[in-house]
């Protein structure tokens, strides 16, 4: 129920697709400030080379590590050469840096959650996850922080944390405290994710997307109907009938 594919995160993430835009902006900065120091040129090339390695990678740990590295490089670049940049360009680079870091945090958490976080996790592990999720919940106030695909993975992550934190199988008061904090923060994040997913409408623009693209998107989204919780047996049957019909129609 809570399985999250790390390969899917690499292939489908729009954040990774945004790396091309970051490269273009760095190249623009490079050419705009071509009379500036060689150091600026070298810093831009270093970030572009790191982004190239991310785009070629299918290894989730390597991708996350390099995304964090790129985030750090972008932050350093923005602050180091802020005097050369218009305020708008500075803000864009800082925004990319922050978003990449948040995305990498999600990526790492999702990849670790099944092996690192269980009902019987140690006090140390519970403490680490609690500190991470509380900081993360403070960092996602901006509704445009993530793509819909990443919000969907955050939703799954939050559900996993809530499920584990809800299990009461120990008598240690500190563990109970951490589990309660985990559940509270994960519940907040879950509501945030569900809100962003429901508010993200996929716009069908005639002439912009092919029939095959529209069909593939419909096929991908119809499976989310299976995640809806029915209030009673009658509603469950209706949902099942609708899902069967749509799957036959779209496949």
Coordinates of C-alpha atoms in Angstrom, one line a residue:
X1 CA 0.0 0.0 0.0
X2 CA 2.8 2.4 0.9
X3 CA 5.4 1.2 -1.7
X4 CA 7.2 4.1 -3.4
X5 CA 9.3 3.5 -6.4
X6 CA 12.7 5.4 -6.3
X7 CA 13.1 4.7 -10.1
X8 CA 9.7 6.5 -10.6
X9 CA 11.0 9.4 -8.6
X10 CA 14.0 9.8 -10.9
X11 CA 12.1 9.3 -14.2
X12 CA 8.9 11.3 -13.5
X13 CA 10.1 14.1 -11.3
X14 CA 9.5 17.5 -12.9
X15 CA 12.1 18.9 -10.5
X16 CA 14.7 16.9 -12.4
X17 CA 13.3 18.2 -15.7
X18 CA 13.7 21.7 -14.3
X19 CA 17.5 21.2 -14.3
X20 CA 17.5 22.1 -18.0
X21 CA 16.1 25.5 -17.1
X22 CA 18.7 26.0 -14.4
X23 CA 21.4 25.2 -17.0
X24 CA 20.0 27.7 -19.4
X25 CA 19.8 30.4 -16.7
X26 CA 23.4 29.7 -15.7
X27 CA 24.6 29.9 -19.3
X28 CA 22.7 33.2 -19.7
X29 CA 24.4 34.5 -16.6
X30 CA 27.7 33.3 -17.9
X31 CA 27.3 35.1 -21.3
X32 CA 25.8 38.2 -19.8
X33 CA 28.7 38.5 -17.4
X34 CA 31.4 37.2 -19.9
X35 CA 33.6 40.2 -19.0
X36 CA 33.6 39.1 -15.3
X37 CA 36.1 37.0 -13.6
X38 CA 37.3 33.6 -14.8
X39 CA 36.2 32.3 -11.4
X40 CA 32.6 33.1 -12.2
X41 CA 32.9 31.1 -15.5
X42 CA 34.5 28.2 -13.7
X43 CA 31.8 28.2 -11.0
X44 CA 29.0 28.2 -13.6
X45 CA 30.7 25.3 -15.5
X46 CA 31.1 23.3 -12.3
X47 CA 27.3 23.5 -11.6
X48 CA 26.4 22.7 -15.2
X49 CA 28.7 19.7 -15.2
X50 CA 27.0 18.4 -12.0
X51 CA 23.6 18.9 -13.5
X52 CA 24.7 16.9 -16.6
X53 CA 25.7 14.0 -14.3
X54 CA 22.3 14.1 -12.5
X55 CA 20.5 14.0 -15.9
X56 CA 22.4 10.9 -16.9
X57 CA 22.0 9.1 -13.6
X58 CA 19.4 6.4 -12.7
X59 CA 20.9 5.7 -9.3
X60 CA 18.6 7.3 -6.7
X61 CA 21.3 7.8 -4.0
X62 CA 23.7 9.4 -6.5
X63 CA 20.9 11.6 -7.9
X64 CA 19.9 12.8 -4.4
X65 CA 23.5 13.5 -3.4
X66 CA 24.2 15.5 -6.6
X67 CA 20.9 17.4 -6.2
X68 CA 22.0 18.5 -2.7
X69 CA 25.4 19.4 -4.1
X70 CA 23.8 21.5 -6.9
X71 CA 21.6 23.2 -4.3
X72 CA 24.7 24.1 -2.3
X73 CA 26.6 25.3 -5.3
X74 CA 23.7 27.5 -6.5
X75 CA 23.4 29.1 -3.0
X76 CA 27.1 29.8 -2.9
X77 CA 27.0 31.2 -6.5
X78 CA 24.0 33.5 -5.8
X79 CA 25.6 35.0 -2.6
X80 CA 29.1 35.2 -4.1
X81 CA 28.1 37.1 -7.2
X82 CA 24.9 38.9 -6.0
X83 CA 26.5 42.2 -6.9
X84 CA 26.6 41.2 -10.6
X85 CA 23.0 40.0 -10.8
X86 CA 19.7 41.8 -11.1
X87 CA 17.6 41.1 -8.1
X88 CA 15.2 39.0 -10.1
X89 CA 17.9 36.6 -11.3
X90 CA 19.3 36.4 -7.8
X91 CA 15.9 35.4 -6.5
X92 CA 15.4 32.8 -9.2
X93 CA 18.7 31.1 -8.4
X94 CA 18.0 31.1 -4.7
X95 CA 14.6 29.6 -5.3
X96 CA 16.1 26.8 -7.5
X97 CA 18.6 26.1 -4.7
X98 CA 15.9 25.9 -2.0
X99 CA 13.5 23.7 -4.2
X100 CA 16.3 21.3 -5.1
X101 CA 17.3 20.9 -1.5
X102 CA 13.7 20.2 -0.4
X103 CA 13.2 17.8 -3.3
X104 CA 16.4 15.9 -2.4
X105 CA 15.3 15.7 1.2
X106 CA 12.0 14.1 0.1
X107 CA 13.9 11.8 -2.2
X108 CA 16.3 10.6 0.5
X109 CA 13.4 10.2 3.1
X110 CA 11.3 8.2 0.6
X111 CA 14.3 5.9 -0.3
X112 CA 15.0 5.2 3.4
X113 CA 11.6 5.0 4.9
X114 CA 11.0 1.2 4.5
X115 CA 14.3 0.0 5.8
X116 CA 15.0 2.7 8.4
X117 CA 11.6 3.5 10.0
X118 CA 9.5 0.7 11.6
X119 CA 7.2 0.2 14.5
X120 CA 10.2 -1.1 16.5
X121 CA 12.6 1.7 15.6
X122 CA 15.1 2.8 18.2
X123 CA 14.7 6.0 20.2
X124 CA 17.6 7.5 18.2
X125 CA 15.8 6.8 14.9
X126 CA 12.5 8.2 16.1
X127 CA 14.3 11.3 17.3
X128 CA 16.0 11.8 13.9
X129 CA 12.8 11.3 11.9
X130 CA 10.9 13.6 14.2
X131 CA 13.4 16.4 13.9
X132 CA 13.5 16.0 10.1
X133 CA 9.7 16.0 9.6
X134 CA 9.1 18.9 11.8
X135 CA 11.7 21.0 9.9
X136 CA 10.3 19.8 6.6
X137 CA 6.7 20.7 7.6
X138 CA 7.9 24.3 8.2
X139 CA 9.6 24.4 4.8
X140 CA 6.7 23.5 2.6
X141 CA 4.4 26.5 3.1
X142 CA 4.7 27.6 -0.5
X143 CA 2.1 25.6 -2.5
X144 CA 4.3 25.8 -5.6
X145 CA 7.3 24.2 -3.9
X146 CA 6.9 20.8 -5.7
X147 CA 5.5 19.2 -8.8
X148 CA 2.3 17.1 -8.5
X149 CA 4.3 13.9 -8.8
X150 CA 6.5 14.8 -5.8
X151 CA 3.4 15.9 -3.8
X152 CA 2.0 12.4 -4.5
X153 CA 5.2 10.8 -3.1
X154 CA 5.0 13.1 -0.1
X155 CA 1.5 11.9 0.4
X156 CA 2.6 8.3 0.5
X157 CA 5.5 9.1 2.8
X158 CA 3.2 10.9 5.2
X159 CA 0.8 7.9 5.2
X160 CA 3.6 5.5 6.0
X161 CA 4.8 7.7 8.9
X162 CA 1.3 8.0 10.3
X163 CA 0.8 4.2 10.0
X164 CA 4.0 3.4 11.9
X165 CA 3.6 6.2 14.5
X166 CA 0.1 5.0 15.2
X167 CA 1.3 1.6 16.4
X168 CA 1.5 1.5 20.3
X169 CA 3.8 -1.4 21.1
X170 CA 6.2 0.1 23.6
X171 CA 6.0 1.6 27.1
X172 CA 8.8 4.1 26.9
X173 CA 7.4 7.6 27.4
X174 CA 10.0 9.2 25.2
X175 CA 9.2 6.9 22.3
X176 CA 5.5 7.7 22.7
X177 CA 6.3 11.4 22.7
X178 CA 8.3 11.2 19.4
X179 CA 5.6 9.0 17.8
X180 CA 2.9 11.6 18.8
X181 CA 5.0 14.4 17.3
X182 CA 5.7 12.3 14.2
X183 CA 2.0 11.6 13.7
X184 CA 1.0 15.3 14.2
X185 CA 3.6 16.6 11.7
X186 CA 2.9 13.8 9.2
X187 CA -0.9 14.5 9.4
X188 CA -0.2 18.2 8.7
X189 CA 2.0 17.2 5.7
X190 CA -0.6 14.8 4.4
X191 CA -3.3 17.5 4.5
X192 CA -0.9 19.8 2.6
X193 CA -0.1 17.1 0.0
X194 CA -3.8 16.2 -0.5
X195 CA -4.7 19.9 -0.9
X196 CA -2.0 20.5 -3.5
X197 CA -2.9 17.4 -5.4
X198 CA -6.6 18.2 -5.5
X199 CA -5.9 21.8 -6.5
X200 CA -3.5 20.9 -9.4
X201 CA -5.7 20.5 -12.5
X202 CA -4.1 19.1 -15.6
X203 CA -4.9 21.5 -18.4
X204 CA -5.9 19.9 -21.7
X205 CA -4.8 22.3 -24.3
X206 CA -6.0 21.5 -27.8
X207 CA -3.1 21.4 -30.2
X208 CA -0.4 21.3 -27.5
X209 CA -0.6 17.6 -26.6
X210 CA -1.1 14.6 -28.7
X211 CA -3.9 12.1 -28.2
X212 CA -1.3 9.5 -27.0
X213 CA -0.1 11.9 -24.3
X214 CA -3.6 12.7 -23.2
X215 CA -4.4 9.0 -23.0
X216 CA -1.3 8.1 -21.1
X217 CA -2.0 10.9 -18.5
X218 CA -5.6 9.7 -18.1
X219 CA -4.4 6.1 -17.6
X220 CA -1.9 7.2 -15.0
X221 CA -4.5 9.3 -13.1
X222 CA -7.4 6.8 -13.2
X223 CA -5.5 4.5 -10.7
X224 CA -5.7 7.2 -8.1
X225 CA -9.5 6.5 -7.9
X226 CA -8.5 3.2 -6.3
X227 CA -7.0 5.1 -3.3
X228 CA -10.3 6.8 -2.4
X229 CA -11.8 5.6 0.9
X230 CA -15.5 4.6 0.5
X231 CA -17.8 5.6 3.4
X232 CA -20.0 2.5 3.0
X233 CA -20.4 -0.7 1.0
X234 CA -22.7 1.0 -1.6
X235 CA -20.2 3.7 -2.3
X236 CA -17.4 1.2 -2.5
X237 CA -19.3 -0.8 -5.2
X238 CA -19.9 2.4 -7.2
X239 CA -16.3 3.3 -7.0
X240 CA -15.3 -0.2 -8.2
X241 CA -17.8 -0.1 -11.1
X242 CA -16.5 3.3 -12.2
X243 CA -12.9 2.2 -12.0
X244 CA -13.6 -1.0 -14.0
X245 CA -15.4 1.1 -16.7
X246 CA -12.7 3.7 -17.0
X247 CA -9.9 1.1 -17.1
X248 CA -11.6 -0.8 -19.9
X249 CA -12.3 2.5 -21.8
X250 CA -8.8 3.8 -21.5
X251 CA -6.9 0.5 -22.1

